[in-house]
Coordinates of C-alpha atoms and ligand atoms in Angstrom, one line a residue:
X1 CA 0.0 0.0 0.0
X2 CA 1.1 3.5 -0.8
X3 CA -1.3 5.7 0.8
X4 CA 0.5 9.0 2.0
X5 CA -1.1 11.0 5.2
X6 CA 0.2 14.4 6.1
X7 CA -1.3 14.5 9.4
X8 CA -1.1 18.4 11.0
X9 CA 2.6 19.1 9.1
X10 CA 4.2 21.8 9.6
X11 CA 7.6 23.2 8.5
X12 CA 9.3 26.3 9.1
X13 CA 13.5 26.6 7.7
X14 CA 14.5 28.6 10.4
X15 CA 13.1 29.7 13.7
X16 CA 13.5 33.4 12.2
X17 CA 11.4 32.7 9.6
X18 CA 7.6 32.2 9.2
X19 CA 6.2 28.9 8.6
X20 CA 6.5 27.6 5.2
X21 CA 4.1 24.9 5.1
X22 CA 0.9 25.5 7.8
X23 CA -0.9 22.3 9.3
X24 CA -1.1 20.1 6.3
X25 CA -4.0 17.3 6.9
X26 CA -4.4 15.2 3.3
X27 CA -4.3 11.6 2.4
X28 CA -3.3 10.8 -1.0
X29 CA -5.1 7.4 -2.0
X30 CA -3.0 4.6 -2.9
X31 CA -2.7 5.0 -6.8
X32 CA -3.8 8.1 -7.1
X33 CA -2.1 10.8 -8.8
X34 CA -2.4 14.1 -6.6
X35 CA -0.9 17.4 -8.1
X36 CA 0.3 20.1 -5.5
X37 CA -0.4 23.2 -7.5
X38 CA 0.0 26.8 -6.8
X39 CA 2.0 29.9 -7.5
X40 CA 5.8 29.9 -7.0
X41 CA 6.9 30.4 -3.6
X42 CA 4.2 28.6 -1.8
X43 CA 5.7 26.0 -0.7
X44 CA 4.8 22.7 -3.3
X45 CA 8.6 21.9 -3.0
X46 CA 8.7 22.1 0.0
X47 CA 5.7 19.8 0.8
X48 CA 7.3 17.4 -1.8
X49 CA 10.8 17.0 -0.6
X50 CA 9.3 16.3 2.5
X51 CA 7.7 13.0 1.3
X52 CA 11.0 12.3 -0.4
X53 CA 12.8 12.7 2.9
X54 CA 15.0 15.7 1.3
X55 CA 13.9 18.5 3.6
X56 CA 13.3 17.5 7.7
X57 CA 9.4 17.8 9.0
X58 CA 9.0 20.7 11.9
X59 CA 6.2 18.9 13.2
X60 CA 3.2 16.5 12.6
X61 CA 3.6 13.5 11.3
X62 CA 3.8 12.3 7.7
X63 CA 2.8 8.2 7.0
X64 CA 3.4 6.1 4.2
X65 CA 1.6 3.3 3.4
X66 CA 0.3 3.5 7.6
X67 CA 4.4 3.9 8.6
X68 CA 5.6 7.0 10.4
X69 CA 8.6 8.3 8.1
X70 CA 9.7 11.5 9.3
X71 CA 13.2 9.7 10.1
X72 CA 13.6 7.6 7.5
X73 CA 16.3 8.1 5.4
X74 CA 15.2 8.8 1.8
X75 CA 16.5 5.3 0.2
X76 CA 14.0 3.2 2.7
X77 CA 10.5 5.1 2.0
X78 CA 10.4 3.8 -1.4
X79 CA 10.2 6.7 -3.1
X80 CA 12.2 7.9 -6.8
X81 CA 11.9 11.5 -7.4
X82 CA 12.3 13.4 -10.9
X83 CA 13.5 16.9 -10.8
X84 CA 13.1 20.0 -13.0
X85 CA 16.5 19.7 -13.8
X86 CA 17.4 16.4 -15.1
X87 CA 21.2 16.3 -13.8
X88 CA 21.7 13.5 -15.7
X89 CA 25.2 12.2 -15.5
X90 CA 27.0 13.8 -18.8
X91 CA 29.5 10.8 -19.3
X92 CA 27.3 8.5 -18.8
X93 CA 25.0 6.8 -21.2
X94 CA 21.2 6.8 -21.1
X95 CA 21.2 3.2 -20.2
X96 CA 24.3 3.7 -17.4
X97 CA 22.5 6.7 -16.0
X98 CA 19.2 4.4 -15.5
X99 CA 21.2 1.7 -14.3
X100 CA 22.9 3.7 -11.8
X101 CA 21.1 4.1 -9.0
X102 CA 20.8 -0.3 -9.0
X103 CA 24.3 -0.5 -9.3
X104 CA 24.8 1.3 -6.0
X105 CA 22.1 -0.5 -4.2
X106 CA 24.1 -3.3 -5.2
X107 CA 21.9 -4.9 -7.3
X108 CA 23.2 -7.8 -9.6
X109 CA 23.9 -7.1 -13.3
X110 CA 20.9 -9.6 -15.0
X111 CA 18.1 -7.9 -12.6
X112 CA 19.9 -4.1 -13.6
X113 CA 19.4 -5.2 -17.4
X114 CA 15.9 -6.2 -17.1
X115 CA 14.8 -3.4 -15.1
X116 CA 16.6 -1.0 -17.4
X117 CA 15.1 -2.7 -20.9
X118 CA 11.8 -2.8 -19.2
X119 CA 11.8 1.2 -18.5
X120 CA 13.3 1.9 -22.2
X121 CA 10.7 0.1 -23.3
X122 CA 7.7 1.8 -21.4
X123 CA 9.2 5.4 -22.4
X124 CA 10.5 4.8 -26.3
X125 CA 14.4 4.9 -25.2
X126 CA 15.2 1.5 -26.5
X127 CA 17.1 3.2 -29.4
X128 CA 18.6 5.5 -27.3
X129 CA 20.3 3.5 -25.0
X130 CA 24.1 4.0 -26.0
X131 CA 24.1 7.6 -26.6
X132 CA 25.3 10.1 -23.3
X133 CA 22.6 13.1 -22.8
X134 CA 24.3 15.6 -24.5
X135 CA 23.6 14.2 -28.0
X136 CA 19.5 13.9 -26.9
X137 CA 17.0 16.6 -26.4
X138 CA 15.1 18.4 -23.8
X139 CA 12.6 16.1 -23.9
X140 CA 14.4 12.5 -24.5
X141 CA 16.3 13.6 -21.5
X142 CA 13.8 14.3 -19.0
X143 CA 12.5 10.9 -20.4
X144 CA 16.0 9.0 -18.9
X145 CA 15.1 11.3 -16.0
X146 CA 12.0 9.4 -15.7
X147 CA 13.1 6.1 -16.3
X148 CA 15.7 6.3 -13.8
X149 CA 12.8 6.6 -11.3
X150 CA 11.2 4.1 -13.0
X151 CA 13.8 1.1 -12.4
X152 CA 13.9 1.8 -8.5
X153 CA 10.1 0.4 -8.9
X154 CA 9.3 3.0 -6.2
X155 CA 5.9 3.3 -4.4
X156 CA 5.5 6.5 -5.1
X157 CA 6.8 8.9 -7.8
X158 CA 7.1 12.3 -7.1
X159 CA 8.2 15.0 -9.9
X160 CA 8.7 18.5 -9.0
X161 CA 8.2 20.7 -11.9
X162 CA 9.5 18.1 -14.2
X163 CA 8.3 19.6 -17.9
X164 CA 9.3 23.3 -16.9
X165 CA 12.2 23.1 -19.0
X166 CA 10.7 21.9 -22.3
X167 CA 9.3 24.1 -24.9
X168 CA 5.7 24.9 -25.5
X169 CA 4.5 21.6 -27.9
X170 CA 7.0 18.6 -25.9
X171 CA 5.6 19.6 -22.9
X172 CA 2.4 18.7 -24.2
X173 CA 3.8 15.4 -25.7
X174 CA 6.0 14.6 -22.2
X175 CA 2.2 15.6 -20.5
X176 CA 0.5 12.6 -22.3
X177 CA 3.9 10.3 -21.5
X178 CA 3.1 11.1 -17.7
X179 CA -0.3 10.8 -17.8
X180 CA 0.1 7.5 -19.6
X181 CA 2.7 6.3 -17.1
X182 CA 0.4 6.5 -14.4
X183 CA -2.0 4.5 -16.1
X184 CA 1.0 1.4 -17.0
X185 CA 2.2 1.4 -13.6
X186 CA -1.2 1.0 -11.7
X187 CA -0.5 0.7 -8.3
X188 CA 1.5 3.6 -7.5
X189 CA 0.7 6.8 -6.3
X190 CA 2.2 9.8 -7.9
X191 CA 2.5 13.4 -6.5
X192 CA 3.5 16.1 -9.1
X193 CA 4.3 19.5 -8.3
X194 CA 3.8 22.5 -10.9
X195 CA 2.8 26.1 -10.9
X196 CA 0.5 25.6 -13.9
X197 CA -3.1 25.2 -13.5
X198 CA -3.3 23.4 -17.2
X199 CA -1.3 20.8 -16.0
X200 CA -3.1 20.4 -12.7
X201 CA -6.4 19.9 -14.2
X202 CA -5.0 17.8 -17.1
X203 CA -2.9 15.1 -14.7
X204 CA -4.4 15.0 -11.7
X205 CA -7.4 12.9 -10.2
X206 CA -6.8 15.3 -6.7
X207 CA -5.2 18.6 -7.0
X208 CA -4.0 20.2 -3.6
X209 CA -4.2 24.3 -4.3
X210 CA -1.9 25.8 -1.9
X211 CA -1.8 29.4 -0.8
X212 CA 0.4 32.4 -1.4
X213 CA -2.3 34.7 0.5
X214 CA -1.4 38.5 1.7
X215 CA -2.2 37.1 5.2
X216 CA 0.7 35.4 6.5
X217 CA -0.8 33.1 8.4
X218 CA -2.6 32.2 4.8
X219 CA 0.5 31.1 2.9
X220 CA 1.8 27.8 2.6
X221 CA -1.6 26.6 3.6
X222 CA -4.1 24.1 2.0
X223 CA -6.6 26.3 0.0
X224 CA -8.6 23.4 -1.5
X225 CA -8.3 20.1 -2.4
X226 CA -10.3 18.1 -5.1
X227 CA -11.2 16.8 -8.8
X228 CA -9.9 19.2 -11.6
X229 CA -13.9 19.5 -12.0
X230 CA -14.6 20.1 -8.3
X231 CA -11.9 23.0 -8.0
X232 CA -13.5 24.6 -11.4
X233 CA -17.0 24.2 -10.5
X234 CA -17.3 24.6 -6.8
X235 CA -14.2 26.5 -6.3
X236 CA -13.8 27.5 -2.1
X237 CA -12.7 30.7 -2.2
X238 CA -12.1 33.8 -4.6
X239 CA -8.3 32.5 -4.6
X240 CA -9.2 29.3 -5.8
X241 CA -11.4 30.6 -8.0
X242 CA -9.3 32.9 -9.8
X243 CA -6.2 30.5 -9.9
X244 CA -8.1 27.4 -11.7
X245 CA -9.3 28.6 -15.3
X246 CA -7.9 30.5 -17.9
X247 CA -8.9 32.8 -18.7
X248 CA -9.5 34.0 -15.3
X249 CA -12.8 34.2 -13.6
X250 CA -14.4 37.7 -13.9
X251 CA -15.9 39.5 -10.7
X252 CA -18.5 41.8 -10.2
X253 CA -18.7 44.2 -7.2
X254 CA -22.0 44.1 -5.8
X255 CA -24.1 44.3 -2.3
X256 CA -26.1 41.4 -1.5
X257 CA -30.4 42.0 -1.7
X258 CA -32.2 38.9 -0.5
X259 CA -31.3 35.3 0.6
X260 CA -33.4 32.2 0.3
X261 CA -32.3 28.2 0.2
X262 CA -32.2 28.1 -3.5
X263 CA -30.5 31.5 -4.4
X264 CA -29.2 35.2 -3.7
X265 CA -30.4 38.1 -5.8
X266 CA -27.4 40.9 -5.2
X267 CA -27.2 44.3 -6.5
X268 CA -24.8 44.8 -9.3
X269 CA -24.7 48.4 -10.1
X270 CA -28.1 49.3 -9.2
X271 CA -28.8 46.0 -11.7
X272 CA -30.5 43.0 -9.6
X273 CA -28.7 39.9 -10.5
X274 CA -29.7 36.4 -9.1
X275 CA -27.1 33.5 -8.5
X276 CA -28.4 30.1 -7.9
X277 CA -26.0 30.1 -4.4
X278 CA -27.2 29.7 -0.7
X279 CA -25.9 32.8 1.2
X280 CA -28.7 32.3 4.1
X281 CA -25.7 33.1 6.5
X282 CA -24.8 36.7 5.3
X283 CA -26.6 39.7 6.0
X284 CA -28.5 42.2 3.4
X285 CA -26.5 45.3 2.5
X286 CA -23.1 42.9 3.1
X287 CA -20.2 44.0 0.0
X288 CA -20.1 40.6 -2.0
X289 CA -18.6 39.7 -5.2
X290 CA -20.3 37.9 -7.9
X291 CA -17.8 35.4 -10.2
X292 CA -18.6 34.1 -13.9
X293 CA -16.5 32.7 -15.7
X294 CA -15.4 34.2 -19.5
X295 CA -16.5 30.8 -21.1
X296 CA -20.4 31.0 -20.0
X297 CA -20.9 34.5 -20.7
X298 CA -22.7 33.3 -23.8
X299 CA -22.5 34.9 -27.1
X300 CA -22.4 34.3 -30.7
X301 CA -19.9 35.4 -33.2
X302 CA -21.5 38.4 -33.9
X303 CA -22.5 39.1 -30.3
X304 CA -25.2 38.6 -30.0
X305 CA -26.8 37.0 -26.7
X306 CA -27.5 33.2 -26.6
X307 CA -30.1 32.0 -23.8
X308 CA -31.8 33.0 -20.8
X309 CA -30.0 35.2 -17.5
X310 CA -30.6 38.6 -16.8
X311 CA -29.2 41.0 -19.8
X312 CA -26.3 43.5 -18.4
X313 CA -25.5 45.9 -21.2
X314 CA -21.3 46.4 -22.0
X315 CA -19.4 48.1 -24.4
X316 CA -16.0 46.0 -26.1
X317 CA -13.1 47.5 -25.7
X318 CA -10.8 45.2 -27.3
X319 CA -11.0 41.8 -29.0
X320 CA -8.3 39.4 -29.3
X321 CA -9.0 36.6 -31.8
X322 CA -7.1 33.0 -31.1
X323 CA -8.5 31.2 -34.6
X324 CA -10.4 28.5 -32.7
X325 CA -11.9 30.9 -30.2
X326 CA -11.7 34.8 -29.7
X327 CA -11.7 36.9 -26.5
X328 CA -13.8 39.8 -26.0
X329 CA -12.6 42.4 -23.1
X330 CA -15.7 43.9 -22.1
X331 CA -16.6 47.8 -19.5
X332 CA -19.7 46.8 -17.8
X333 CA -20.3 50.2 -16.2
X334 CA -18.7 50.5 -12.6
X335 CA -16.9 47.6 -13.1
X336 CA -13.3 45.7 -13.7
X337 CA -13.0 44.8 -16.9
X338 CA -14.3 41.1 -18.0
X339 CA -13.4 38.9 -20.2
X340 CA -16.0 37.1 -22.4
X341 CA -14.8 34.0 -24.2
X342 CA -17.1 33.2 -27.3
X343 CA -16.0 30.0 -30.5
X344 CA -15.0 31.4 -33.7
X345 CA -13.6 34.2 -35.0
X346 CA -15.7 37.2 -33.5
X347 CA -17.4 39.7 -36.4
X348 CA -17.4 43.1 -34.2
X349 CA -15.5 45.7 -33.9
X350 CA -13.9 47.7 -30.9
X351 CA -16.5 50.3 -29.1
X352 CA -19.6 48.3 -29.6
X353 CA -22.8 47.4 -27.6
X354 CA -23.2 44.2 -26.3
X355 CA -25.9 42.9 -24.2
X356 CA -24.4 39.8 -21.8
X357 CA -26.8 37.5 -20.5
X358 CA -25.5 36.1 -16.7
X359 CA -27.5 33.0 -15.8
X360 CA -28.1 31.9 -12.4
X361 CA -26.6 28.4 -12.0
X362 CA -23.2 29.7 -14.0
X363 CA -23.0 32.5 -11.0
X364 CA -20.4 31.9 -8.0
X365 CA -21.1 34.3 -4.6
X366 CA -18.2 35.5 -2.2
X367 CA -18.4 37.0 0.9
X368 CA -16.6 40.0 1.8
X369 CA -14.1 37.5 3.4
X370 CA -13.4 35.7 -0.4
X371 CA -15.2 33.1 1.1
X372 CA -17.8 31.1 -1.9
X373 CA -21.1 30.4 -0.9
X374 CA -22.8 26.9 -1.5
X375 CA -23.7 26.7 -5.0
X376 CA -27.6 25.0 -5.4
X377 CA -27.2 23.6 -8.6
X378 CA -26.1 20.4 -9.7
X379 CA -22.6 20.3 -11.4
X380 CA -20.2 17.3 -13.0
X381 CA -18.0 16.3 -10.6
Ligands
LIG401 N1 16.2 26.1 2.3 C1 15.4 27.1 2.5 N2 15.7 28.0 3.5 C2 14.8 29.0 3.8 N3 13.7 29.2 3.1 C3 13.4 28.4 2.1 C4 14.2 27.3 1.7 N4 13.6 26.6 0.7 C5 12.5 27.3 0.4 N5 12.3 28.3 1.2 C6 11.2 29.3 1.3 O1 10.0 28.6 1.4 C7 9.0 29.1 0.6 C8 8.4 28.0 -0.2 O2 9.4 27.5 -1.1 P1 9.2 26.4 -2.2 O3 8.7 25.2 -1.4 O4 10.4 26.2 -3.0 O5 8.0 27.0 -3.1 P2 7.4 26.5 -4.5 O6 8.0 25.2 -4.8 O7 5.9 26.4 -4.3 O8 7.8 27.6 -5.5 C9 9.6 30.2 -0.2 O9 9.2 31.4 0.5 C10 11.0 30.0 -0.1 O10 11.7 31.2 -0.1
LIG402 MG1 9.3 24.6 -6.4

């Protein structure tokens, strides 16, 4: 069993400094492949390199498959790690750099072969094998990074950041290799860090969103953890909310009118608005913030409004057209400026009128606090 449990971990570097990582509580399931996710500096390496028994735990207690291994050396926990940087071993061969780590475990030379043509196999470096790293590229290497994890049959993987160095399309194509990985190698559990949300929502079956909030006692903690679907649709908080997605979620400013059980009407610029959200527990008059995303704003190609909501008129400021989609940057009077995401190639120009229809159930609520309200509508998990 590889089941990891971060029970109440904390970490701080230096007793001058503020905590890092605050109170992690999360299990990651046995098999599962759980992405740490969040912008740089709040902590994901940190809260990796403590599974890998890199960086020493400040307190709480982290188990692996139901073992306490705060002091166990890294070589016992069964973990293999793959690094941004591949620091492959320049004069060695693709095939000696995989076998290395077995040689100095001592293992003998028929089991090393095996392990190493099974892993060549699994990530297309079977022609490769003779050649040293510097005649390979960005992405073959990080490949032998891979493998070399691989042959050490570890429990759990854990890659920090691993396609950061590869251009735009391999890391796409390396994307697909990981995901697919996962899938060949069944039982174990894999825990990838990155600072992109695409890659969150494309590997992960559990993504951990951590915090870099303002508030110090906010950062390095657990803002939400869940499906790539649950984080999107039901995200926790206005940080959550505006990290998942891309574009980014657009917010209103607003006053709240009237609660009942199924939804909120709030007060948008003297425009009553209603979100299909419980927020029972806040009062009338209370500053709120109402979230929709750019992608169910809907509108046609020519801008014209598709379906039911309550019309808000806009004028476009600025278009930006992407061939399969095109963006619209829209001034709803008094507020930000939002972002309306529509298929095609848009046919309008800068400075006109557009009429956006908000429905209900594609509204999020936040409190003055950035804290969501319970949406009442059913959404895919
Ligand atoms: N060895 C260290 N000593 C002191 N502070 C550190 C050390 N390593 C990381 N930090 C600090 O801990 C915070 C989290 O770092 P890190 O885990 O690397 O973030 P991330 O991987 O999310 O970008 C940062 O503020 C960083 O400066
Ligand atoms: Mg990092």
């Amino acid at each position: 069993m590889s089941r990891i449990e971060f029970k109440n971990i904390c970490k701080r570097y230096a007793p001058h400094l503020p905590m890092t990582i605050h109170n992690a509580n999360l299990t990651i399931e046995h098999g599962e492949f759980c992405v740490f996710v969040g912008p740089s500096g709040c902590g994901k390496s940190t809260l990796l390199r403590m599974v890998a028994g890199l960086e020493d735990i400040s307190s709480g207690e982290l188990l692996i498959g139901g073992q306490r291994v705060n002091d166990l050396p890294p070589a016992q926990r069964g973990v293999a790690m793959v690094f941004q940087s591949y620091a492959l071993y320049p004069h060695m061969t693709v095939g000696e750099n995989m076998a290395f780590g077995l040689r100095v475990l001592g293992a003998n030379k028929a089991e090393i072969d095996s392990k190493v043509k099974e892993a060549a196999e699994i990530l297309q470096l079977t022609p490769l094998l003779d050649r040293l790293p510097k005649a390979l590229s960005g992405g073959q290497r990080q490949r032998v990074a891979i493998g070399r994890a691989i042959v050490k049959q570890p429990k759990v993987f854990l890659f920090d950041e691993p396609l950061s160095n590869l251009d735009a399309a391999l890391r796409v194509q390396t994307r697909l290799e990981i995901a697919k990985l996962h899938k060949d190698m069944g039982s174990a559990s894999m825990i990838y860090v990155t600072h992109d949300q695409v890659e969150a929502m494309t590997l992960a079956n559990k993504i951990v969103l951590l915090h870099t909030g303002a508030l110090i006692q906010e950062r390095g903690s657990v803002a939400q953890v869940g499906s790539p679907m649950n984080l999107y649709h039901r995200p926790a908080s206005l940080f959550v909310a505006e990290f998942i997605g891309s574009p980014k979620m657009n917010l209103l400013q607003g006053t709240l009118q009237s609660a009942e059980a199924a939804h909120a009407t709030v007060n948008v610029g003297g425009q009553t608005l209603t979100v299909a959200v419980d927020a029972r527990h806040l009062k009338a008059g209370e500053a709120v913030q109402v979230g929709i995303r750019p992608e169910h704003i809907p509108l046609d190609q020519e801008g014209a409004s598709v379906g039911a909501g309550t019309a808000v008129a806009a004028s476009l400021q600025h278009i930006e057209r992407l061939g399969d989609s095109s963006l619209l940057y829209v001034q709803i009077p008094g507020q930000p400026i939002a972002t309306v995401k529509v298929e095609g190639s848009a046919a309008l120009a800068a400075g006109s009128a557009l009429t956006l229809r908000l429905q209900p159930d594609q509204m999020h609520l936040f409190d003055s606090q950035g804290i969501a309200c319970h949406r009442t509508v059913e959404l895919p998990e």
